[in-house]
Short mmCIF file of C-alpha atoms and ligand atoms in Angstrom, two decimals:
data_model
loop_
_atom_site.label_atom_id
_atom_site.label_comp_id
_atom_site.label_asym_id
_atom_site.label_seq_id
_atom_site.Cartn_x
_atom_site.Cartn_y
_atom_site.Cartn_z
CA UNK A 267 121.35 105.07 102.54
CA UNK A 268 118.11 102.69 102.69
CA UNK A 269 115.02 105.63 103.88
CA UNK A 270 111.70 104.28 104.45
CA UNK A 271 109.44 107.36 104.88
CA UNK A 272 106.33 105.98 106.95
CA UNK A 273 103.84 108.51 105.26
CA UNK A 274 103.45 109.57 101.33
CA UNK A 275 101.38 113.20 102.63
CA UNK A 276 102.94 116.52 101.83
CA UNK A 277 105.68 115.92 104.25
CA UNK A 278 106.87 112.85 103.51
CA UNK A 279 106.76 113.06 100.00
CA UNK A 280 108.61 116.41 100.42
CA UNK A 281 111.76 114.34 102.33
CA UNK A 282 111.26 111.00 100.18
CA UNK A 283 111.76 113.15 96.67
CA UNK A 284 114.71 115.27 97.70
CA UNK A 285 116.45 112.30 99.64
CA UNK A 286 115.73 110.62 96.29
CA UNK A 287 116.99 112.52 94.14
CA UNK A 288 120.31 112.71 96.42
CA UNK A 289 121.09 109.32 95.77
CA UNK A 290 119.47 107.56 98.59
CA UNK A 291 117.42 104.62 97.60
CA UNK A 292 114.04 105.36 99.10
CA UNK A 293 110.97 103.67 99.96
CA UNK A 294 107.42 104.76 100.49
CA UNK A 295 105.39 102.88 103.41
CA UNK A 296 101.93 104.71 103.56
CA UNK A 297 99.39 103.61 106.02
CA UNK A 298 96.73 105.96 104.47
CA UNK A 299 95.20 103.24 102.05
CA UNK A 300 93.44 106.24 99.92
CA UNK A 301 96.96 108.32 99.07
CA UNK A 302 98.21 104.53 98.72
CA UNK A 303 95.83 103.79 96.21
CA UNK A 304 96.30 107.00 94.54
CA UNK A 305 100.37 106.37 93.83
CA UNK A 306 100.15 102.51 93.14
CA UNK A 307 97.32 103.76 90.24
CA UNK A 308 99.59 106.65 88.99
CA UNK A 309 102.79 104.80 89.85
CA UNK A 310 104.30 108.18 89.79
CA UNK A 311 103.50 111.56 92.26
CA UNK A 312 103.00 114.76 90.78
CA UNK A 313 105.51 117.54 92.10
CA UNK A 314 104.75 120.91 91.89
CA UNK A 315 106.65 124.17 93.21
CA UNK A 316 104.64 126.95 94.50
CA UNK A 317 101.51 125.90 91.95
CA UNK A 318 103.36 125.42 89.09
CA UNK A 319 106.05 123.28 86.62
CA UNK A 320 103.75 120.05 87.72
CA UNK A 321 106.60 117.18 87.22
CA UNK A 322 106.11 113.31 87.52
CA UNK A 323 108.32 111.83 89.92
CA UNK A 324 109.18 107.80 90.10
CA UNK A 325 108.25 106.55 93.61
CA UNK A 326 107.98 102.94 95.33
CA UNK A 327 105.03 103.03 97.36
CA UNK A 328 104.35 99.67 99.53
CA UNK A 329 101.21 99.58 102.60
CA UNK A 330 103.13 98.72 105.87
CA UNK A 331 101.86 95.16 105.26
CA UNK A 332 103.82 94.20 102.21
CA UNK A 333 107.27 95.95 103.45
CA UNK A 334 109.17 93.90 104.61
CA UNK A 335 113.38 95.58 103.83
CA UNK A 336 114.86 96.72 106.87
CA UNK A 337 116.14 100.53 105.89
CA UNK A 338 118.88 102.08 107.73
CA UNK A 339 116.59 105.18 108.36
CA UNK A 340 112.59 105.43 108.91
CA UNK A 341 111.61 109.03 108.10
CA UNK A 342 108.09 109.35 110.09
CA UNK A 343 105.99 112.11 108.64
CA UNK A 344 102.15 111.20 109.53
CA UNK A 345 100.05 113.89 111.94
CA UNK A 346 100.69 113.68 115.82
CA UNK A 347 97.77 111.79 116.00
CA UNK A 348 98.54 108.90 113.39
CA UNK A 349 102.07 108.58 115.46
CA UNK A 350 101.31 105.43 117.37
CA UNK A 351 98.97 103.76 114.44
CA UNK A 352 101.61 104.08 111.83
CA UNK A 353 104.90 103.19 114.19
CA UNK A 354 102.93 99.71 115.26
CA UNK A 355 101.95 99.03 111.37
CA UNK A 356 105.99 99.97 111.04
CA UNK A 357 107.21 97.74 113.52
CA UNK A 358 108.22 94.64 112.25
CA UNK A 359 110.77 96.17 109.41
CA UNK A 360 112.31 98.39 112.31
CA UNK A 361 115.52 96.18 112.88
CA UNK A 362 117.99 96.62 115.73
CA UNK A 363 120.01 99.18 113.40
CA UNK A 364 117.18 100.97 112.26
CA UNK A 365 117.21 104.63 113.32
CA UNK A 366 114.00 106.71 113.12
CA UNK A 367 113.87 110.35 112.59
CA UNK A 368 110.91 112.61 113.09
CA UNK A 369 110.87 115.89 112.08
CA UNK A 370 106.51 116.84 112.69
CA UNK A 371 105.05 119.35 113.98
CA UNK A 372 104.41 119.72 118.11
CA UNK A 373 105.54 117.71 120.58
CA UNK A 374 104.55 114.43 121.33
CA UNK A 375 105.55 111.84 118.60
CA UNK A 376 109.02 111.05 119.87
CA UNK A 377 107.29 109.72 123.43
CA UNK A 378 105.25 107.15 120.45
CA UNK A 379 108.68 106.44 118.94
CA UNK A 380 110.15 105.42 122.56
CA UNK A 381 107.83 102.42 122.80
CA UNK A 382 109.19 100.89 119.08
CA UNK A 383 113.16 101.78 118.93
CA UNK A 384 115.64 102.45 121.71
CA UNK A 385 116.36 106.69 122.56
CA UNK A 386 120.01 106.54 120.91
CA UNK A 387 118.58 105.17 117.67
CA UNK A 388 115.64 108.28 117.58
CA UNK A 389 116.98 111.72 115.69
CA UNK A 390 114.24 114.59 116.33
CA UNK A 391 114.28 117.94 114.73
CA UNK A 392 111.96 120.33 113.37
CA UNK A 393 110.75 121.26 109.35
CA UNK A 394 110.62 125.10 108.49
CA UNK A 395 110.01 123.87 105.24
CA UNK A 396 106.40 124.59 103.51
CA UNK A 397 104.52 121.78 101.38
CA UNK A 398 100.74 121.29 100.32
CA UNK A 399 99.10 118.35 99.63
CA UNK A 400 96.53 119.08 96.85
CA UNK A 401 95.31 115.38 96.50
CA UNK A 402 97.14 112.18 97.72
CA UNK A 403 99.74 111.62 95.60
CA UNK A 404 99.88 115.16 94.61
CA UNK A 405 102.33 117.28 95.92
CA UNK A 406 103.21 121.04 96.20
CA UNK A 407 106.57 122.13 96.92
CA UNK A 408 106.11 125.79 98.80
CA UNK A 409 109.12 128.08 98.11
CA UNK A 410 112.14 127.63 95.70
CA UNK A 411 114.80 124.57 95.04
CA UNK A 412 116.78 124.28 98.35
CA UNK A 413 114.20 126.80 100.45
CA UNK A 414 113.62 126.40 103.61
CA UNK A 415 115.65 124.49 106.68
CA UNK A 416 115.52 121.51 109.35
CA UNK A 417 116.66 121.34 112.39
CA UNK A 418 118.34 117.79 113.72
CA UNK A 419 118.80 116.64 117.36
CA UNK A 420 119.51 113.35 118.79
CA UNK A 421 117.46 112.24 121.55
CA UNK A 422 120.04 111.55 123.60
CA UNK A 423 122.03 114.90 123.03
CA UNK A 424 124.91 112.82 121.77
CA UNK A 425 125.32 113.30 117.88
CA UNK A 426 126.94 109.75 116.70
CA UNK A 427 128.42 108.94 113.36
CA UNK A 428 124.91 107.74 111.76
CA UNK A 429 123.48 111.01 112.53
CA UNK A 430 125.80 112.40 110.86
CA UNK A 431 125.44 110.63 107.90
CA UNK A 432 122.05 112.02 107.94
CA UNK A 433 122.89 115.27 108.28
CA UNK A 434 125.18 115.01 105.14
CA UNK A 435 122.36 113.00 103.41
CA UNK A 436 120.13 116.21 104.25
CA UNK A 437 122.54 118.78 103.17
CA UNK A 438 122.97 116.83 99.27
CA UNK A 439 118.78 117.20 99.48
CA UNK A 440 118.91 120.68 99.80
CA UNK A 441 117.14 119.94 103.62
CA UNK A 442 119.49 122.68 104.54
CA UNK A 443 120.39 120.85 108.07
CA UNK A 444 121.62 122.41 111.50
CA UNK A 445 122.70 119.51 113.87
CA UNK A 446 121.58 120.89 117.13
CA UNK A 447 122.38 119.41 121.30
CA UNK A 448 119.64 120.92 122.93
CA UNK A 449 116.70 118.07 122.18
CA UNK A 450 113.87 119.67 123.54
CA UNK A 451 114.81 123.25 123.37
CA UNK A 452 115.23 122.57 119.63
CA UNK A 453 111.00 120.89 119.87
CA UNK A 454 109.87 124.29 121.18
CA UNK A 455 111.45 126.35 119.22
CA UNK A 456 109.78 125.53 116.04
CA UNK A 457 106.36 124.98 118.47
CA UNK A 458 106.46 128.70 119.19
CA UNK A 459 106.45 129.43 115.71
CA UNK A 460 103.38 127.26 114.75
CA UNK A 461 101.73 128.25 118.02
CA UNK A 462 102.08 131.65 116.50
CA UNK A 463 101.44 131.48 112.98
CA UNK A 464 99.76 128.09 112.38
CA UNK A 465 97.06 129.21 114.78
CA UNK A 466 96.73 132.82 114.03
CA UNK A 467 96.67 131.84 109.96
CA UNK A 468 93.88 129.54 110.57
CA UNK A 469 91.76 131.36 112.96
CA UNK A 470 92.03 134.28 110.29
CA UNK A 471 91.84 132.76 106.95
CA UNK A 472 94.88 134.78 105.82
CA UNK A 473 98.45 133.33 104.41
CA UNK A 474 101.87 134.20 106.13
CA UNK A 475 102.51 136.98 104.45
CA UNK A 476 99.59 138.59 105.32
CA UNK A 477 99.98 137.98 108.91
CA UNK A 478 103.58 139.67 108.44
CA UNK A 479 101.97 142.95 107.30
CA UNK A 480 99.86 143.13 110.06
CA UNK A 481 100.55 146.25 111.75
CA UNK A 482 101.22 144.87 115.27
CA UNK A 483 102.75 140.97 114.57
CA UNK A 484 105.86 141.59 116.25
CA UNK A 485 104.07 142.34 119.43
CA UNK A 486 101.69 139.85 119.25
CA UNK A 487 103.94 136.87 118.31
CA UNK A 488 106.35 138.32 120.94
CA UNK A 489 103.45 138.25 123.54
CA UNK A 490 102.64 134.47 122.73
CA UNK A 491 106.09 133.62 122.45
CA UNK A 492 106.78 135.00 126.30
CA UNK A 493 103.88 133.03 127.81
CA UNK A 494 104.79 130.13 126.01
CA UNK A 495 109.22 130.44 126.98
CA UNK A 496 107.75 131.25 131.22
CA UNK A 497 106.15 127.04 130.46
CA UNK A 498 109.24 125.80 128.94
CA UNK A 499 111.36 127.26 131.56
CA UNK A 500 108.91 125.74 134.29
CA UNK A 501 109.91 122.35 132.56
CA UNK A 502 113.46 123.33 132.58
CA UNK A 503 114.16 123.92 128.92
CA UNK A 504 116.54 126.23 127.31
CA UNK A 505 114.92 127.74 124.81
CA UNK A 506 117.33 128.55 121.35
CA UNK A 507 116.23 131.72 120.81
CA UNK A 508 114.81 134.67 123.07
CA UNK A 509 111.08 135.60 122.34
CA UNK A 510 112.19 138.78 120.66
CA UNK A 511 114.55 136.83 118.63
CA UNK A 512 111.86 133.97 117.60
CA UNK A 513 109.09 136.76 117.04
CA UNK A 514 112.03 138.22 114.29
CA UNK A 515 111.96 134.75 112.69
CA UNK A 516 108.57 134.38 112.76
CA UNK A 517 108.38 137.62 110.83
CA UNK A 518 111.39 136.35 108.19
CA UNK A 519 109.64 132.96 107.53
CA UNK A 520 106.67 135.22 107.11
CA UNK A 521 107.21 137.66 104.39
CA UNK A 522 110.19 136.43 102.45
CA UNK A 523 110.65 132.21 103.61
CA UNK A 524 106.86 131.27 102.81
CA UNK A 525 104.62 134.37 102.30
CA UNK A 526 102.07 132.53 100.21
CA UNK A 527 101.71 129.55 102.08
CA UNK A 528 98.93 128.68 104.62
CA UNK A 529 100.04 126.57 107.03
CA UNK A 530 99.31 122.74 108.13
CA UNK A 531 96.74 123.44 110.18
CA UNK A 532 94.52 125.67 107.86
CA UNK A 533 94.66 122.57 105.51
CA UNK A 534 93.55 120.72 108.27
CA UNK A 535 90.54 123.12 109.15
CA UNK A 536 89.34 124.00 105.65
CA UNK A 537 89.48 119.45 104.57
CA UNK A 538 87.34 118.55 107.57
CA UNK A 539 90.22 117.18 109.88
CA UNK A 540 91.18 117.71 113.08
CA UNK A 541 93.77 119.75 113.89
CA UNK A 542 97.00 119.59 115.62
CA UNK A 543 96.22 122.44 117.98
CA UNK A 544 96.38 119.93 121.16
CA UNK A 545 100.46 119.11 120.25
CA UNK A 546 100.76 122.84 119.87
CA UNK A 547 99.26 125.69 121.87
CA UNK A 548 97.56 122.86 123.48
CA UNK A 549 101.04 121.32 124.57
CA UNK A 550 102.08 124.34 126.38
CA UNK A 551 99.09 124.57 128.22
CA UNK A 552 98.98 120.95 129.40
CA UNK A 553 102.46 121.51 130.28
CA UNK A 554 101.90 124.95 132.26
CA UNK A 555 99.26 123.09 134.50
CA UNK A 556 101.86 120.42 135.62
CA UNK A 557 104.04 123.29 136.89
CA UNK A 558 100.79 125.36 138.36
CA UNK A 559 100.94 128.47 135.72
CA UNK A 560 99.12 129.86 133.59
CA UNK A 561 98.98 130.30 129.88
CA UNK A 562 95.53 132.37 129.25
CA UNK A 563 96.46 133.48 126.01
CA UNK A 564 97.51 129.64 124.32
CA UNK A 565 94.42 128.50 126.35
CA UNK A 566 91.88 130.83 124.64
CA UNK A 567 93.92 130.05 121.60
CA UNK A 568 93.46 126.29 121.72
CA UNK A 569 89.19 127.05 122.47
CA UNK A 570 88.93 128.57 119.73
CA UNK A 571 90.48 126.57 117.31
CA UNK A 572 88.29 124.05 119.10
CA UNK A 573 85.23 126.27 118.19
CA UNK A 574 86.13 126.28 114.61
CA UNK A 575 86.84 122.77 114.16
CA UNK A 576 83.33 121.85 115.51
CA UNK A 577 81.75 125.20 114.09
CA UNK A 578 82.41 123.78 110.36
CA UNK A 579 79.17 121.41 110.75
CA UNK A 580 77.17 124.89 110.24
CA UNK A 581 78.84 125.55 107.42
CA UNK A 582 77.88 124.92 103.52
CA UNK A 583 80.14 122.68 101.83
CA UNK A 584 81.48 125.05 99.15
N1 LIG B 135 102.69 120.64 105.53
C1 LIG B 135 103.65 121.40 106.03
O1 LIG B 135 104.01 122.43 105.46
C2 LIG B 135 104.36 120.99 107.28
C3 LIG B 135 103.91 119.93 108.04
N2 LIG B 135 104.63 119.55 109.14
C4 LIG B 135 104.19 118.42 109.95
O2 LIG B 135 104.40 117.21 109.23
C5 LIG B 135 103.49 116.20 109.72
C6 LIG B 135 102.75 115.61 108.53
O3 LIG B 135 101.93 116.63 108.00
P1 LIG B 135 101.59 116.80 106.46
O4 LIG B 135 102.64 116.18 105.64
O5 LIG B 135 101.29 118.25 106.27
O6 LIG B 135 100.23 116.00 106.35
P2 LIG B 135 99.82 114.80 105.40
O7 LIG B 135 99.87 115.31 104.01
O8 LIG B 135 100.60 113.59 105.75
O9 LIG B 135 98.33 114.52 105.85
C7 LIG B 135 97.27 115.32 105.42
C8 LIG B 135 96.01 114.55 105.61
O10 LIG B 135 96.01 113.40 104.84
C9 LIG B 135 95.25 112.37 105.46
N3 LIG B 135 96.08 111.31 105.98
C10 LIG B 135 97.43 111.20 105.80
N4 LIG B 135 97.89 110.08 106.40
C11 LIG B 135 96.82 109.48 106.96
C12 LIG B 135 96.67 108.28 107.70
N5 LIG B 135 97.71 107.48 107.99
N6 LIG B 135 95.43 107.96 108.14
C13 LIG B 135 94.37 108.74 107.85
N7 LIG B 135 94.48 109.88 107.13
C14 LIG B 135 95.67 110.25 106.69
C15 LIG B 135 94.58 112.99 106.55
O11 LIG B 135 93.42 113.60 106.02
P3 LIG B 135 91.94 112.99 105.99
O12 LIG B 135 91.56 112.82 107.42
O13 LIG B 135 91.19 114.05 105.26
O14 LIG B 135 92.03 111.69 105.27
C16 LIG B 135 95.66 113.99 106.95
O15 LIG B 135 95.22 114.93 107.86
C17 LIG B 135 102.57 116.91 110.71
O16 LIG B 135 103.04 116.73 112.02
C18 LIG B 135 102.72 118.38 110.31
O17 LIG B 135 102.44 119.27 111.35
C19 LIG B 135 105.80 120.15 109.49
C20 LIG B 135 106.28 121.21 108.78
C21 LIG B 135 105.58 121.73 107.64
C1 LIG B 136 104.62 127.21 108.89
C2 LIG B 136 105.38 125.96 108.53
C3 LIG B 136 105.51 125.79 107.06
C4 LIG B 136 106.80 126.09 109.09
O1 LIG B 136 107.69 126.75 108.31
C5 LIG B 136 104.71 124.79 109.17
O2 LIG B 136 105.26 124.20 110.06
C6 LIG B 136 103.33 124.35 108.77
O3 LIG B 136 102.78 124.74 107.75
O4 LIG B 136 102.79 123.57 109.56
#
């Protein structure tokens, strides 16, 4: 299969490598000219796993300019925020067969996606999969060979043949695919879990596994969990899994799926960036005030990831 992945960050590279190493024939398109000018220098990427066994990996890297193949799959892996940016540098090598699969964080990328490439031709999912970028074009594998899963779901709920092919393209990777029906159940599903963790992690400077020994994280990720399912059942979603259910996850991703790693969004707060709390916590919240509820604890949530992000100015750089 002919992959672009729009986006050579942790993510991408992540998908690009395994899908690589598959057998696909894959092609990097990175509108972030600094990690572009990082690969094009090293004409490789440096792969590690969990800190260590640093590897050089053989990558094409092109700047959305200079592509110009049309693939049979576009792999979008930028931040929420860098959705619409990088899809209109994509454009013109999206042909009328290209399909475009996102698998980020939150929810609000596939609305982005809408305005480039026809619903039946977009395949959304989710990542429980761990990765850390350490520099551009240097890449950090969280977890074992073939750790981790995804989550696939077509748009339109209808699984065709090409998604398919995907899914079997994922399973050589080691992606460790599920091909769900349930399109936006399957978005807020994984957006409870980084609601939970993603904020909690950052807000307290601790890794997963921590968090899993804390003495009450059952309750609380149940508690956020059941605020957050009372929004997505306000926008008429059925939810996957029942809050006790998706607390138990949280806690198995937790200590034995990716105790060391800290996720997205702490690498986000500690570099300087903004966050993605506003396609998270901040999601549910815009989403509770369409239906008139409330969501005090996601609200206080997003402020103070908020507080932090525009806090760091006080701080020394280290
Ligand atoms: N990392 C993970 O473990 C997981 C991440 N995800 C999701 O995958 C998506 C991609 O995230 P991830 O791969 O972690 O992040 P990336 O490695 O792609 O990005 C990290 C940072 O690199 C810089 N950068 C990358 N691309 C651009 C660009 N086009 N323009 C400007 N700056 C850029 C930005 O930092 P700066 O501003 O400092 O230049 C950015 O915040 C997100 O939605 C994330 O939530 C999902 C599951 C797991
Ligand atoms: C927690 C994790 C790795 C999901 O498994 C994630 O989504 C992130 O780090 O943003």
């Amino acid at each position: 299969m002919k992959i672009a992945v729009i986006g050579a960050g942790a993510m991408g590279l992540r998908y690009g490598i395994l899908l690589q190493e598959a057998g696909n024939d894959v092609d990097f398109v990175e509108p972030w000219k600094p990690s572009y000018d990082a690969i094009k220098k090293q004409n490789v990427v440096y792969v590690s796993r969990d800190g260590k066994n640093r590897q050089l990996i053989n990558v094409s890297v092109y700047q959305p300019n200079e592509y110009q193949t049309e693939p049979d799959l576009a792999i979008l892996f930028v931040k929420q925020m860098e959705s619409d940016h990088a899809m209109a540098a994509c454009k013109h090598f999206l042909g009328n067969n290209t399909y475009v699969l996102t698998n980020q964080n939150g929810i609000g990328s596939v609305d982005v996606i809408e305005k480039y490439v026809p619903q039946q031709h977009i395949i959304a999912g989710t990542a429980f999969v761990a990765t850390v970028l350490n520099h551009p074009g240097d890449v950090n594998f969280m977890g074992n060979k073939g750790a981790g899963h995804t989550h696939l779901v077509n748009v339109t709920e209808k699984p065709d043949d090409f998604t398919k092919q995907v899914v079997n393209e994922f399973q050589k990777a080691g992606l460790n695919p599920t091909l769900l029906t349930n399109y936006m159940g399957t978005l807020w599903d994984k957006m409870m879990l980084n609601a939970v963790i993603n904020t909690i992690c950052t807000m307290m400077d601790i890794t997963m596994g921590q968090y899993a020994t804390f003495s009450q994280a059952s309750e609380l990720s149940e508690e956020l969990i059941q605020e957050g399912t009372k929004v997505a059942e306000g926008d008429g979603v059925k939810m996957l899994k029942t809050p006790e259910e998706m607390a138990a996850v949280i806690q198995r991703e937790s200590s034995s799926v990716n105790p060391l790693h800290r996720p997205s969004m702490y690498q986000d707060m500690v570099n300087n960036r903004p966050t993605e709390v506003e396609y998270i916590n901040g999601y549910i919240l815009k989403r509770a005030k369409v239906h008139g509820l409330d969501a005090p604890k996601h609200e206080l949530l997003v402020k103070l990831v908020h507080l932090t992000e525009e806090m760091r100015r006080y701080k020394q750089p280290q």
